[in-house]
Structure formats: structure tokens, C-alpha cells
Amino acid sequence: MNSANMTLMPTTGWQITLIVVELIAFFCFSYLLVKKIRSKNPYTHFEGKLYWASVLILLFNFILYFYGI
């Protein structure tokens, strides 16, 4: 394939939205995971729900990217 013919696929609005949501979920997941490792205190109810929501969002986005949707 000629490299001159290779172009980036244009991103649509929903793809940009998924990327933004995934970045927010990744930062929430990272922050809460570090807090869980460093602290002996358990999560508050909200932090626990936020942790599992971020895990589910990351898993959902991984599945979307894996299947190329």
C-alpha cells in the first residue's frame, strides 16, 4: 500500500465523546486505586460506586475498541 494513500480516519462526535469519557474514567480509576493502596480507610459509599463505574466504563470502551465499533 502506498503511504501517500494512507490517511487518518476522521473522528466523529461520538468517538470524541467516548475518548473524553474514557480519560475521565481512567483518571478516576487511577486516583481511587492509588487511594485504596495507600490508605487503610475504606472508600466512602460514593467513592466505591465511582470506582466500579469507572471500571465498567473502561471495560465497555475496551470492548468497543477491540471490536472496532
Backbone as XML, in Angstrom:
<?xml version="1.0"?>
<chain id="A" units="angstrom">
  <residue number="1" name="MET">
    <atom name="N" x="0.848" y="-1.187" z="0.000"/>
    <atom name="CA" x="0.000" y="0.000" z="0.000"/>
    <atom name="C" x="0.887" y="1.242" z="0.000"/>
  </residue>
  <residue number="2" name="ASN">
    <atom name="N" x="0.563" y="2.154" z="-0.820"/>
    <atom name="CA" x="1.315" y="3.391" z="-0.924"/>
    <atom name="C" x="1.050" y="4.251" z="0.305"/>
  </residue>
  <residue number="3" name="SER">
    <atom name="N" x="2.117" y="4.756" z="0.913"/>
    <atom name="CA" x="1.939" y="5.545" z="2.133"/>
    <atom name="C" x="1.250" y="6.875" z="1.854"/>
  </residue>
  <residue number="4" name="ALA">
    <atom name="N" x="1.293" y="7.336" z="0.604"/>
    <atom name="CA" x="0.621" y="8.591" z="0.271"/>
    <atom name="C" x="-0.896" y="8.431" z="0.325"/>
  </residue>
  <residue number="5" name="ASN">
    <atom name="N" x="-1.387" y="7.205" z="0.165"/>
    <atom name="CA" x="-2.826" y="6.974" z="0.197"/>
    <atom name="C" x="-3.356" y="6.737" z="1.609"/>
  </residue>
  <residue number="6" name="MET">
    <atom name="N" x="-2.455" y="6.588" z="2.564"/>
    <atom name="CA" x="-2.896" y="6.313" z="3.931"/>
    <atom name="C" x="-3.267" y="7.628" z="4.615"/>
  </residue>
  <residue number="7" name="THR">
    <atom name="N" x="-4.491" y="7.719" z="5.051"/>
    <atom name="CA" x="-4.944" y="8.904" z="5.762"/>
    <atom name="C" x="-5.584" y="8.468" z="7.062"/>
  </residue>
  <residue number="8" name="LEU">
    <atom name="N" x="-5.625" y="9.379" z="7.994"/>
    <atom name="CA" x="-6.292" y="9.093" z="9.259"/>
    <atom name="C" x="-7.797" y="9.125" z="9.052"/>
  </residue>
  <residue number="9" name="MET">
    <atom name="N" x="-8.468" y="8.217" z="9.723"/>
    <atom name="CA" x="-9.929" y="8.227" z="9.642"/>
    <atom name="C" x="-10.454" y="9.434" z="10.405"/>
  </residue>
  <residue number="10" name="PRO">
    <atom name="N" x="-11.422" y="10.127" z="9.861"/>
    <atom name="CA" x="-11.980" y="11.260" z="10.599"/>
    <atom name="C" x="-12.743" y="10.768" z="11.825"/>
  </residue>
  <residue number="11" name="THR">
    <atom name="N" x="-12.601" y="11.487" z="12.896"/>
    <atom name="CA" x="-13.313" y="11.105" z="14.112"/>
    <atom name="C" x="-14.658" y="11.802" z="14.134"/>
  </residue>
  <residue number="12" name="THR">
    <atom name="N" x="-15.642" y="11.078" z="14.592"/>
    <atom name="CA" x="-16.976" y="11.645" z="14.711"/>
    <atom name="C" x="-17.181" y="12.139" z="16.137"/>
  </residue>
  <residue number="13" name="GLY">
    <atom name="N" x="-18.279" y="12.804" z="16.349"/>
    <atom name="CA" x="-18.565" y="13.362" z="17.663"/>
    <atom name="C" x="-18.674" y="12.320" z="18.749"/>
  </residue>
  <residue number="14" name="TRP">
    <atom name="N" x="-19.292" y="11.170" z="18.449"/>
    <atom name="CA" x="-19.456" y="10.159" z="19.492"/>
    <atom name="C" x="-18.136" y="9.495" z="19.828"/>
  </residue>
  <residue number="15" name="GLN">
    <atom name="N" x="-17.203" y="9.410" z="18.862"/>
    <atom name="CA" x="-15.886" y="8.855" z="19.165"/>
    <atom name="C" x="-15.110" y="9.787" z="20.090"/>
  </residue>
  <residue number="16" name="ILE">
    <atom name="N" x="-15.207" y="11.068" z="19.849"/>
    <atom name="CA" x="-14.547" y="12.045" z="20.719"/>
    <atom name="C" x="-15.157" y="11.988" z="22.111"/>
  </residue>
  <residue number="17" name="THR">
    <atom name="N" x="-16.477" y="11.847" z="22.192"/>
    <atom name="CA" x="-17.147" y="11.725" z="23.485"/>
    <atom name="C" x="-16.670" y="10.489" z="24.228"/>
  </residue>
  <residue number="18" name="LEU">
    <atom name="N" x="-16.547" y="9.361" z="23.533"/>
    <atom name="CA" x="-16.056" y="8.139" z="24.172"/>
    <atom name="C" x="-14.636" y="8.309" z="24.688"/>
  </residue>
  <residue number="19" name="ILE">
    <atom name="N" x="-13.795" y="8.988" z="23.927"/>
    <atom name="CA" x="-12.417" y="9.208" z="24.363"/>
    <atom name="C" x="-12.383" y="10.068" z="25.617"/>
  </residue>
  <residue number="20" name="VAL">
    <atom name="N" x="-13.187" y="11.127" z="25.655"/>
    <atom name="CA" x="-13.226" y="12.005" z="26.827"/>
    <atom name="C" x="-13.745" y="11.251" z="28.044"/>
  </residue>
  <residue number="21" name="VAL">
    <atom name="N" x="-14.818" y="10.476" z="27.865"/>
    <atom name="CA" x="-15.371" y="9.697" z="28.977"/>
    <atom name="C" x="-14.351" y="8.682" z="29.463"/>
  </residue>
  <residue number="22" name="GLU">
    <atom name="N" x="-13.638" y="8.063" z="28.540"/>
    <atom name="CA" x="-12.630" y="7.078" z="28.934"/>
    <atom name="C" x="-11.485" y="7.733" z="29.702"/>
  </residue>
  <residue number="23" name="LEU">
    <atom name="N" x="-11.056" y="8.909" z="29.289"/>
    <atom name="CA" x="-9.992" y="9.599" z="30.017"/>
    <atom name="C" x="-10.426" y="9.965" z="31.429"/>
  </residue>
  <residue number="24" name="ILE">
    <atom name="N" x="-11.652" y="10.462" z="31.572"/>
    <atom name="CA" x="-12.169" y="10.797" z="32.902"/>
    <atom name="C" x="-12.254" y="9.546" z="33.762"/>
  </residue>
  <residue number="25" name="ALA">
    <atom name="N" x="-12.764" y="8.456" z="33.196"/>
    <atom name="CA" x="-12.872" y="7.204" z="33.941"/>
    <atom name="C" x="-11.499" y="6.677" z="34.328"/>
  </residue>
  <residue number="26" name="PHE">
    <atom name="N" x="-10.520" y="6.803" z="33.436"/>
    <atom name="CA" x="-9.173" y="6.323" z="33.741"/>
    <atom name="C" x="-8.560" y="7.109" z="34.892"/>
  </residue>
  <residue number="27" name="PHE">
    <atom name="N" x="-8.732" y="8.436" z="34.898"/>
    <atom name="CA" x="-8.174" y="9.236" z="35.982"/>
    <atom name="C" x="-8.884" y="8.954" z="37.303"/>
  </residue>
  <residue number="28" name="CYS">
    <atom name="N" x="-10.204" y="8.767" z="37.272"/>
    <atom name="CA" x="-10.932" y="8.394" z="38.492"/>
    <atom name="C" x="-10.457" y="7.038" z="39.002"/>
  </residue>
  <residue number="29" name="PHE">
    <atom name="N" x="-10.330" y="6.077" z="38.093"/>
    <atom name="CA" x="-9.875" y="4.743" z="38.464"/>
    <atom name="C" x="-8.471" y="4.795" z="39.061"/>
  </residue>
  <residue number="30" name="SER">
    <atom name="N" x="-7.572" y="5.532" z="38.424"/>
    <atom name="CA" x="-6.191" y="5.627" z="38.907"/>
    <atom name="C" x="-6.136" y="6.269" z="40.287"/>
  </residue>
  <residue number="31" name="TYR">
    <atom name="N" x="-6.857" y="7.376" z="40.456"/>
    <atom name="CA" x="-6.862" y="8.073" z="41.739"/>
    <atom name="C" x="-7.404" y="7.181" z="42.851"/>
  </residue>
  <residue number="32" name="LEU">
    <atom name="N" x="-8.528" y="6.529" z="42.580"/>
    <atom name="CA" x="-9.136" y="5.704" z="43.617"/>
    <atom name="C" x="-8.316" y="4.447" z="43.893"/>
  </residue>
  <residue number="33" name="LEU">
    <atom name="N" x="-7.653" y="3.901" z="42.889"/>
    <atom name="CA" x="-6.802" y="2.734" z="43.105"/>
    <atom name="C" x="-5.594" y="3.100" z="43.962"/>
  </residue>
  <residue number="34" name="VAL">
    <atom name="N" x="-4.975" y="4.245" z="43.680"/>
    <atom name="CA" x="-3.845" y="4.697" z="44.496"/>
    <atom name="C" x="-4.307" y="4.983" z="45.916"/>
  </residue>
  <residue number="35" name="LYS">
    <atom name="N" x="-5.474" y="5.586" z="46.068"/>
    <atom name="CA" x="-6.001" y="5.871" z="47.398"/>
    <atom name="C" x="-6.252" y="4.574" z="48.156"/>
  </residue>
  <residue number="36" name="LYS">
    <atom name="N" x="-6.763" y="3.568" z="47.457"/>
    <atom name="CA" x="-7.044" y="2.281" z="48.087"/>
    <atom name="C" x="-5.754" y="1.603" z="48.543"/>
  </residue>
  <residue number="37" name="ILE">
    <atom name="N" x="-4.701" y="1.706" z="47.743"/>
    <atom name="CA" x="-3.430" y="1.067" z="48.088"/>
    <atom name="C" x="-2.746" y="1.795" z="49.243"/>
  </residue>
  <residue number="38" name="ARG">
    <atom name="N" x="-2.745" y="3.123" z="49.215"/>
    <atom name="CA" x="-2.019" y="3.905" z="50.222"/>
    <atom name="C" x="-2.757" y="4.039" z="51.542"/>
  </residue>
  <residue number="39" name="SER">
    <atom name="N" x="-4.061" y="4.023" z="51.515"/>
    <atom name="CA" x="-4.844" y="4.308" z="52.713"/>
    <atom name="C" x="-5.417" y="3.030" z="53.299"/>
  </residue>
  <residue number="40" name="LYS">
    <atom name="N" x="-5.502" y="3.009" z="54.601"/>
    <atom name="CA" x="-6.134" y="1.876" z="55.278"/>
    <atom name="C" x="-7.641" y="2.086" z="55.441"/>
  </residue>
  <residue number="41" name="ASN">
    <atom name="N" x="-8.089" y="3.312" z="55.195"/>
    <atom name="CA" x="-9.511" y="3.610" z="55.344"/>
    <atom name="C" x="-10.274" y="3.105" z="54.129"/>
  </residue>
  <residue number="42" name="PRO">
    <atom name="N" x="-11.431" y="2.518" z="54.338"/>
    <atom name="CA" x="-12.227" y="2.074" z="53.187"/>
    <atom name="C" x="-12.825" y="3.272" z="52.450"/>
  </residue>
  <residue number="43" name="TYR">
    <atom name="N" x="-13.297" y="2.993" z="51.271"/>
    <atom name="CA" x="-13.944" y="4.031" z="50.480"/>
    <atom name="C" x="-15.240" y="4.477" z="51.143"/>
  </residue>
  <residue number="44" name="THR">
    <atom name="N" x="-15.613" y="5.723" z="50.837"/>
    <atom name="CA" x="-16.962" y="6.140" z="51.173"/>
    <atom name="C" x="-17.905" y="5.473" z="50.169"/>
  </residue>
  <residue number="45" name="HIS">
    <atom name="N" x="-19.185" y="5.577" z="50.409"/>
    <atom name="CA" x="-20.162" y="4.944" z="49.517"/>
    <atom name="C" x="-20.044" y="5.502" z="48.095"/>
  </residue>
  <residue number="46" name="PHE">
    <atom name="N" x="-19.894" y="6.819" z="47.989"/>
    <atom name="CA" x="-19.779" y="7.454" z="46.671"/>
    <atom name="C" x="-18.503" y="7.019" z="45.958"/>
  </residue>
  <residue number="47" name="GLU">
    <atom name="N" x="-17.388" y="6.960" z="46.680"/>
    <atom name="CA" x="-16.125" y="6.562" z="46.056"/>
    <atom name="C" x="-16.161" y="5.118" z="45.583"/>
  </residue>
  <residue number="48" name="GLY">
    <atom name="N" x="-16.826" y="4.262" z="46.323"/>
    <atom name="CA" x="-16.960" y="2.873" z="45.893"/>
    <atom name="C" x="-17.756" y="2.760" z="44.604"/>
  </residue>
  <residue number="49" name="LYS">
    <atom name="N" x="-18.858" y="3.500" z="44.532"/>
    <atom name="CA" x="-19.659" y="3.487" z="43.300"/>
    <atom name="C" x="-18.883" y="4.097" z="42.130"/>
  </residue>
  <residue number="50" name="LEU">
    <atom name="N" x="-18.140" y="5.162" z="42.395"/>
    <atom name="CA" x="-17.342" y="5.793" z="41.348"/>
    <atom name="C" x="-16.252" y="4.850" z="40.853"/>
  </residue>
  <residue number="51" name="TYR">
    <atom name="N" x="-15.641" y="4.101" z="41.758"/>
    <atom name="CA" x="-14.603" y="3.138" z="41.378"/>
    <atom name="C" x="-15.169" y="2.083" z="40.436"/>
  </residue>
  <residue number="52" name="TRP">
    <atom name="N" x="-16.286" y="1.477" z="40.804"/>
    <atom name="CA" x="-16.849" y="0.416" z="39.962"/>
    <atom name="C" x="-17.440" y="0.967" z="38.671"/>
  </residue>
  <residue number="53" name="ALA">
    <atom name="N" x="-17.964" y="2.191" z="38.706"/>
    <atom name="CA" x="-18.452" y="2.808" z="37.468"/>
    <atom name="C" x="-17.291" y="3.048" z="36.505"/>
  </residue>
  <residue number="54" name="SER">
    <atom name="N" x="-16.163" y="3.505" z="37.028"/>
    <atom name="CA" x="-15.010" y="3.737" z="36.151"/>
    <atom name="C" x="-14.469" y="2.424" z="35.599"/>
  </residue>
  <residue number="55" name="VAL">
    <atom name="N" x="-14.489" y="1.359" z="36.393"/>
    <atom name="CA" x="-14.062" y="0.046" z="35.895"/>
    <atom name="C" x="-14.975" y="-0.413" z="34.760"/>
  </residue>
  <residue number="56" name="LEU">
    <atom name="N" x="-16.272" y="-0.270" z="34.935"/>
    <atom name="CA" x="-17.216" y="-0.692" z="33.901"/>
    <atom name="C" x="-17.084" y="0.148" z="32.633"/>
  </residue>
  <residue number="57" name="ILE">
    <atom name="N" x="-16.874" y="1.446" z="32.783"/>
    <atom name="CA" x="-16.699" y="2.311" z="31.613"/>
    <atom name="C" x="-15.442" y="1.924" z="30.846"/>
  </residue>
  <residue number="58" name="LEU">
    <atom name="N" x="-14.346" y="1.681" z="31.566"/>
    <atom name="CA" x="-13.108" y="1.281" z="30.891"/>
    <atom name="C" x="-13.274" y="-0.060" z="30.190"/>
  </residue>
  <residue number="59" name="LEU">
    <atom name="N" x="-13.966" y="-0.990" z="30.822"/>
    <atom name="CA" x="-14.203" y="-2.293" z="30.204"/>
    <atom name="C" x="-15.081" y="-2.155" z="28.958"/>
  </residue>
  <residue number="60" name="PHE">
    <atom name="N" x="-16.129" y="-1.352" z="29.058"/>
    <atom name="CA" x="-17.024" y="-1.128" z="27.927"/>
    <atom name="C" x="-16.279" y="-0.494" z="26.753"/>
  </residue>
  <residue number="61" name="ASN">
    <atom name="N" x="-15.455" y="0.517" z="27.036"/>
    <atom name="CA" x="-14.691" y="1.169" z="25.969"/>
    <atom name="C" x="-13.654" y="0.235" z="25.372"/>
  </residue>
  <residue number="62" name="PHE">
    <atom name="N" x="-13.047" y="-0.610" z="26.192"/>
    <atom name="CA" x="-12.095" y="-1.591" z="25.664"/>
    <atom name="C" x="-12.793" y="-2.538" z="24.694"/>
  </residue>
  <residue number="63" name="ILE">
    <atom name="N" x="-13.994" y="-2.975" z="25.044"/>
    <atom name="CA" x="-14.749" y="-3.865" z="24.158"/>
    <atom name="C" x="-15.106" y="-3.146" z="22.860"/>
  </residue>
  <residue number="64" name="LEU">
    <atom name="N" x="-15.514" y="-1.888" z="22.953"/>
    <atom name="CA" x="-15.832" y="-1.123" z="21.738"/>
    <atom name="C" x="-14.612" y="-0.979" z="20.835"/>
  </residue>
  <residue number="65" name="TYR">
    <atom name="N" x="-13.467" y="-0.657" z="21.420"/>
    <atom name="CA" x="-12.260" y="-0.502" z="20.612"/>
    <atom name="C" x="-11.795" y="-1.836" z="20.054"/>
  </residue>
  <residue number="66" name="PHE">
    <atom name="N" x="-11.939" y="-2.902" z="20.832"/>
    <atom name="CA" x="-11.488" y="-4.223" z="20.397"/>
    <atom name="C" x="-12.271" y="-4.691" z="19.180"/>
  </residue>
  <residue number="67" name="TYR">
    <atom name="N" x="-13.572" y="-4.453" z="19.182"/>
    <atom name="CA" x="-14.396" y="-4.863" z="18.051"/>
    <atom name="C" x="-14.446" y="-3.811" z="16.948"/>
  </residue>
  <residue number="68" name="GLY">
    <atom name="N" x="-13.795" y="-2.690" z="17.156"/>
    <atom name="CA" x="-13.697" y="-1.679" z="16.106"/>
    <atom name="C" x="-14.973" y="-0.930" z="15.835"/>
  </residue>
  <residue number="69" name="ILE">
    <atom name="N" x="-15.818" y="-0.809" z="16.836"/>
    <atom name="CA" x="-17.089" y="-0.102" z="16.652"/>
    <atom name="C" x="-16.844" y="1.395" z="16.744"/>
  </residue>
</chain>
